[in-house]
Amino acid sequence: MSQQHLYEEDPEPAERIPAGLLFVPVRPGPAGCTARLFRTPLGGRTAVGFTSPQRLAAALGTDQPWIRLAEPALRALTEPLGARVLTVDPRLAPSARRTPLLRAV
């Protein structure tokens, strides 16, 4: 059974399938690490996870701190913050591009 994507460039499958253990970008906060949230081109909030540290570094740089979280835990942490979408292995747009695929919140 193949996965169907909503759009050709959409990294999230149309069906909600567990992504497993992910590398999640974080930023330091007053109470410890906080998952970084991003915005989609339409302005919606999305949580982001990567399937390898190499993919995370390619998208966000080698200095980006990260933690490992299971997909259900990441969803549970970010849904109360308005991020009801989880994007796995996104292709982040360069800052010079006018319409980014995702942008940091």
XYZ file of N, CA, C and O in Angstrom:
420
model
N 0.845 -1.182 0.000
C 0.000 0.000 0.000
C 0.881 1.233 0.000
O 1.719 1.417 0.860
N 0.720 2.093 -0.964
C 1.556 3.287 -1.047
C 0.884 4.459 -0.333
O -0.327 4.520 -0.220
N 1.707 5.389 0.138
C 1.188 6.581 0.792
C 0.798 7.590 -0.272
O 1.507 7.781 -1.251
N -0.332 8.232 -0.075
C -0.742 9.286 -0.978
C -0.480 10.616 -0.294
O -0.805 10.795 0.875
N 0.116 11.552 -1.011
C 0.411 12.855 -0.461
C -0.651 13.850 -0.891
O -1.219 13.737 -1.973
N -0.923 14.827 -0.032
C -1.920 15.833 -0.343
C -1.505 16.657 -1.556
O -2.303 16.962 -2.419
N -0.227 17.027 -1.604
C 0.339 17.774 -2.713
C 1.686 17.162 -3.016
O 2.304 16.544 -2.162
N 2.170 17.360 -4.211
C 3.447 16.776 -4.604
C 4.573 17.167 -3.647
O 5.385 16.359 -3.267
N 4.621 18.435 -3.194
C 5.692 18.896 -2.327
C 5.372 18.712 -0.840
O 6.173 19.031 0.011
N 4.191 18.193 -0.503
C 3.772 18.058 0.880
C 4.502 16.903 1.553
O 4.366 15.762 1.145
N 5.299 17.173 2.618
C 6.039 16.109 3.274
C 5.198 15.264 4.216
O 5.662 14.264 4.711
N 3.952 15.660 4.499
C 3.114 14.883 5.410
C 2.116 14.063 4.599
O 1.401 14.594 3.768
N 2.053 12.750 4.841
C 1.106 11.921 4.096
C -0.339 12.286 4.431
O -0.610 12.825 5.490
N -1.228 11.972 3.522
C -2.641 12.236 3.729
C -3.164 11.417 4.908
O -4.042 11.856 5.632
N -2.644 10.214 5.102
C -3.035 9.378 6.231
C -2.105 9.665 7.396
O -0.918 9.866 7.224
N -2.658 9.661 8.608
C -1.854 9.905 9.802
C -1.188 8.598 10.212
O -1.815 7.717 10.767
N 0.097 8.470 9.912
C 0.871 7.272 10.201
C 1.936 7.651 11.217
O 2.618 8.662 11.041
N 2.106 6.884 12.298
C 3.131 7.230 13.277
C 4.511 7.349 12.638
O 4.916 6.519 11.836
N 5.214 8.420 12.999
C 6.534 8.669 12.429
C 7.641 8.006 13.242
O 8.762 7.938 12.791
N 7.344 7.544 14.452
C 8.366 6.911 15.282
C 9.183 7.927 16.042
O 8.758 9.046 16.294
N 10.401 7.562 16.399
C 11.301 8.421 17.152
C 11.918 9.459 16.223
O 12.470 9.110 15.173
N 11.817 10.734 16.586
C 12.261 11.828 15.723
C 13.342 12.671 16.397
O 13.455 12.691 17.619
N 14.108 13.374 15.579
C 15.072 14.371 16.037
C 14.347 15.710 15.938
O 14.011 16.149 14.832
N 14.078 16.339 17.077
C 13.236 17.532 17.136
C 14.085 18.760 17.464
O 14.775 18.773 18.489
N 14.060 19.795 16.616
C 14.820 21.012 16.914
C 14.246 21.713 18.141
O 13.026 21.797 18.299
N 15.142 22.181 19.000
C 14.731 22.858 20.226
C 15.492 24.170 20.368
O 16.493 24.407 19.700
N 14.995 25.002 21.271
C 15.696 26.230 21.641
C 15.670 26.323 23.154
O 14.740 25.830 23.804
N 16.693 26.942 23.736
C 16.717 27.062 25.194
C 15.630 28.010 25.674
O 15.312 28.999 25.014
N 15.058 27.682 26.795
C 14.031 28.521 27.396
C 14.241 28.594 28.896
O 15.128 27.940 29.434
N 13.438 29.366 29.595
C 13.611 29.536 31.038
C 13.424 28.239 31.827
O 14.009 28.070 32.891
N 12.641 27.314 31.299
C 12.393 26.055 32.001
C 13.109 24.881 31.346
O 12.766 23.733 31.577
N 14.088 25.153 30.496
C 14.795 24.084 29.779
C 14.582 24.236 28.285
O 14.350 25.323 27.785
N 14.646 23.129 27.574
C 14.483 23.139 26.119
C 13.013 23.227 25.728
O 12.152 22.651 26.381
N 12.774 23.934 24.645
C 11.435 24.078 24.082
C 11.483 23.680 22.616
O 12.394 24.093 21.893
N 10.517 22.893 22.179
C 10.464 22.507 20.769
C 10.240 23.744 19.910
O 9.401 24.585 20.235
N 11.017 23.868 18.825
C 10.819 24.974 17.892
C 9.590 24.689 17.041
O 9.405 23.578 16.564
N 8.770 25.697 16.876
C 7.608 25.589 15.998
C 7.874 26.424 14.759
O 8.627 27.386 14.784
N 7.241 26.039 13.670
C 7.403 26.729 12.394
C 6.032 27.076 11.851
O 5.015 26.611 12.366
N 6.012 27.890 10.812
C 4.760 28.232 10.135
C 4.799 27.709 8.707
O 5.820 27.756 8.050
N 3.659 27.239 8.264
C 3.507 26.780 6.889
C 3.331 28.008 5.992
O 3.126 29.115 6.491
N 3.358 27.834 4.663
C 3.139 28.981 3.765
C 1.791 29.678 3.993
O 1.665 30.866 3.761
N 0.804 28.942 4.502
C -0.507 29.541 4.755
C -0.608 30.145 6.146
O -1.654 30.669 6.530
N 0.476 30.069 6.939
C 0.499 30.706 8.249
C 0.152 29.820 9.419
O 0.168 30.264 10.558
N -0.197 28.570 9.167
C -0.516 27.655 10.259
C 0.736 27.197 10.995
O 1.818 27.119 10.411
N 0.601 26.912 12.272
C 1.730 26.411 13.050
C 1.926 24.928 12.780
O 0.965 24.178 12.619
N 3.190 24.510 12.771
C 3.515 23.103 12.591
C 4.691 22.726 13.471
O 5.621 23.515 13.651
N 4.615 21.551 14.054
C 5.760 20.965 14.740
C 6.611 20.310 13.662
O 6.109 19.918 12.607
N 7.910 20.205 13.917
C 8.829 19.648 12.935
C 9.675 18.575 13.587
O 10.155 18.747 14.708
N 9.839 17.459 12.887
C 10.728 16.393 13.331
C 11.491 15.838 12.146
O 11.015 15.901 11.009
N 12.679 15.332 12.419
C 13.526 14.786 11.362
C 13.834 13.332 11.666
O 13.928 12.938 12.824
N 14.019 12.542 10.631
C 14.295 11.118 10.798
C 15.765 10.824 11.035
O 16.106 9.683 11.356
N 16.636 11.824 10.889
C 18.064 11.629 11.181
C 18.679 12.967 11.570
O 18.187 14.024 11.157
N 19.764 12.936 12.349
C 20.429 14.199 12.685
C 21.041 14.868 11.450
O 21.160 16.090 11.404
N 21.388 14.087 10.442
C 21.942 14.650 9.213
C 20.887 15.487 8.468
O 21.190 16.546 7.932
N 19.659 14.997 8.424
C 18.586 15.757 7.761
C 18.277 17.034 8.531
O 18.019 18.071 7.935
N 18.294 16.958 9.858
C 18.068 18.144 10.674
C 19.166 19.173 10.414
O 18.888 20.347 10.193
N 20.423 18.741 10.414
C 21.553 19.647 10.182
C 21.510 20.241 8.777
O 21.825 21.419 8.592
N 21.088 19.465 7.790
C 21.003 19.979 6.420
C 19.951 21.082 6.312
O 20.119 22.037 5.554
N 18.881 20.972 7.079
C 17.803 21.957 7.008
C 18.034 23.164 7.913
O 17.719 24.289 7.542
N 18.608 22.927 9.113
C 18.684 23.991 10.111
C 20.103 24.360 10.542
O 20.283 25.264 11.348
N 21.092 23.633 10.042
C 22.480 23.928 10.406
C 22.999 22.988 11.482
O 22.233 22.418 12.258
N 24.308 22.850 11.521
C 24.933 21.904 12.453
C 24.893 22.382 13.900
O 25.057 21.582 14.809
N 24.648 23.669 14.132
C 24.600 24.197 15.495
C 23.217 24.099 16.130
O 23.040 24.474 17.283
N 22.232 23.626 15.376
C 20.861 23.543 15.895
C 20.771 22.453 16.960
O 20.990 21.280 16.676
N 20.440 22.807 18.211
C 20.249 21.763 19.229
C 18.982 20.964 18.944
O 18.032 21.473 18.341
N 18.973 19.711 19.387
C 17.819 18.844 19.164
C 17.684 17.847 20.309
O 18.619 17.653 21.084
N 16.505 17.263 20.410
C 16.238 16.172 21.345
C 15.520 15.074 20.575
O 14.998 15.307 19.488
N 15.495 13.878 21.144
C 14.746 12.776 20.533
C 13.387 12.688 21.211
O 13.298 12.676 22.432
N 12.351 12.648 20.408
C 10.988 12.496 20.911
C 10.227 11.554 20.003
O 10.404 11.584 18.779
N 9.366 10.759 20.606
C 8.456 9.932 19.813
C 7.390 10.844 19.208
O 7.029 11.880 19.779
N 6.884 10.454 18.066
C 5.878 11.248 17.348
C 4.672 11.569 18.227
O 4.238 12.725 18.274
N 4.112 10.616 18.994
C 2.960 10.965 19.844
C 3.315 11.989 20.926
O 2.507 12.861 21.247
N 4.524 11.914 21.472
C 4.945 12.878 22.500
C 5.090 14.278 21.907
O 4.679 15.268 22.520
N 5.644 14.372 20.711
C 5.790 15.669 20.057
C 4.423 16.279 19.770
O 4.196 17.464 20.009
N 3.505 15.474 19.301
C 2.147 15.975 19.050
C 1.497 16.443 20.345
O 0.862 17.498 20.389
N 1.663 15.668 21.420
C 1.054 16.026 22.709
C 1.631 17.334 23.252
O 0.907 18.119 23.871
N 2.914 17.586 23.019
C 3.545 18.826 23.491
C 3.136 20.043 22.681
O 3.037 21.144 23.212
N 2.929 19.871 21.392
C 2.733 21.031 20.522
C 1.281 21.332 20.164
O 0.963 22.470 19.820
N 0.397 20.362 20.246
C -1.006 20.625 19.909
C -1.636 21.685 20.806
O -2.368 22.544 20.306
N -1.362 21.707 22.129
C -1.940 22.783 22.954
C -1.428 24.180 22.569
O -2.039 25.184 22.916
N -0.318 24.237 21.844
C 0.242 25.520 21.405
C -0.263 25.925 20.025
O 0.197 26.902 19.444
N -1.196 25.169 19.482
C -1.778 25.500 18.190
C -1.118 24.822 17.010
O -1.474 25.083 15.871
N -0.140 23.956 17.255
C 0.529 23.230 16.164
C -0.130 21.861 16.036
O 0.294 20.900 16.645
N -1.175 21.802 15.243
C -1.914 20.548 15.081
C -1.375 19.694 13.932
O -1.845 18.603 13.696
N -0.380 20.212 13.225
C 0.244 19.501 12.113
C 1.666 19.147 12.501
O 2.355 19.926 13.150
N 2.099 17.958 12.115
C 3.484 17.533 12.300
C 4.090 17.352 10.915
O 3.574 16.594 10.096
N 5.180 18.048 10.650
C 5.876 17.941 9.378
C 7.160 17.169 9.615
O 7.980 17.570 10.437
N 7.327 16.060 8.915
C 8.511 15.212 9.065
C 9.444 15.452 7.876
O 9.010 15.458 6.724
N 10.731 15.663 8.191
C 11.767 15.907 7.183
C 11.372 17.009 6.197
O 11.375 16.808 4.978
N 11.036 18.200 6.715
C 10.659 19.286 5.805
C 11.858 19.793 5.024
O 12.999 19.660 5.450
N 11.557 20.361 3.895
C 12.572 21.084 3.117
C 12.349 22.549 3.422
O 11.384 23.139 2.951
N 13.208 23.110 4.249
C 13.061 24.509 4.614
C 13.619 25.378 3.504
O 14.649 25.067 2.916
N 12.929 26.443 3.228
C 13.325 27.340 2.141
C 14.463 28.246 2.582
O 14.521 28.652 3.733
N 15.367 28.588 1.654
C 16.402 29.566 1.979
C 15.773 30.900 2.340
O 14.701 31.243 1.848
N 16.436 31.684 3.179
C 15.867 32.946 3.640
C 15.664 33.955 2.515
O 14.854 34.852 2.628
N 16.377 33.816 1.417
C 16.242 34.760 0.312
C 14.987 34.510 -0.525
O 14.553 35.376 -1.265
N 14.398 33.335 -0.411
C 13.217 33.017 -1.193
C 12.012 33.801 -0.682
O 11.809 33.936 0.514
N 11.181 34.297 -1.579
C 10.043 35.119 -1.175
C 8.971 34.349 -0.446
O 8.387 34.825 0.501
N 8.639 33.162 -0.882
C 7.582 32.375 -0.271
C 8.208 31.121 0.353
O 8.368 30.114 -0.322
N 8.553 31.172 1.623
C 9.209 30.022 2.239
C 8.245 28.849 2.399
O 7.046 29.036 2.562
N 8.805 27.637 2.358
C 7.999 26.449 2.608
C 7.600 26.406 4.070
O 6.486 26.094 4.404
N 8.542 26.709 4.968
C 8.280 26.815 6.403
C 9.126 27.944 6.935
O 10.208 28.210 6.444
N 8.631 28.609 7.988
C 9.466 29.621 8.623
C 9.342 29.469 10.132
O 8.298 29.043 10.644
N 10.404 29.796 10.839
C 10.424 29.667 12.301
C 9.446 30.638 12.926
O 9.218 31.730 12.428
N 8.871 30.210 14.042
C 7.948 31.052 14.793
C 8.721 31.728 15.892
O 9.508 31.167 16.565
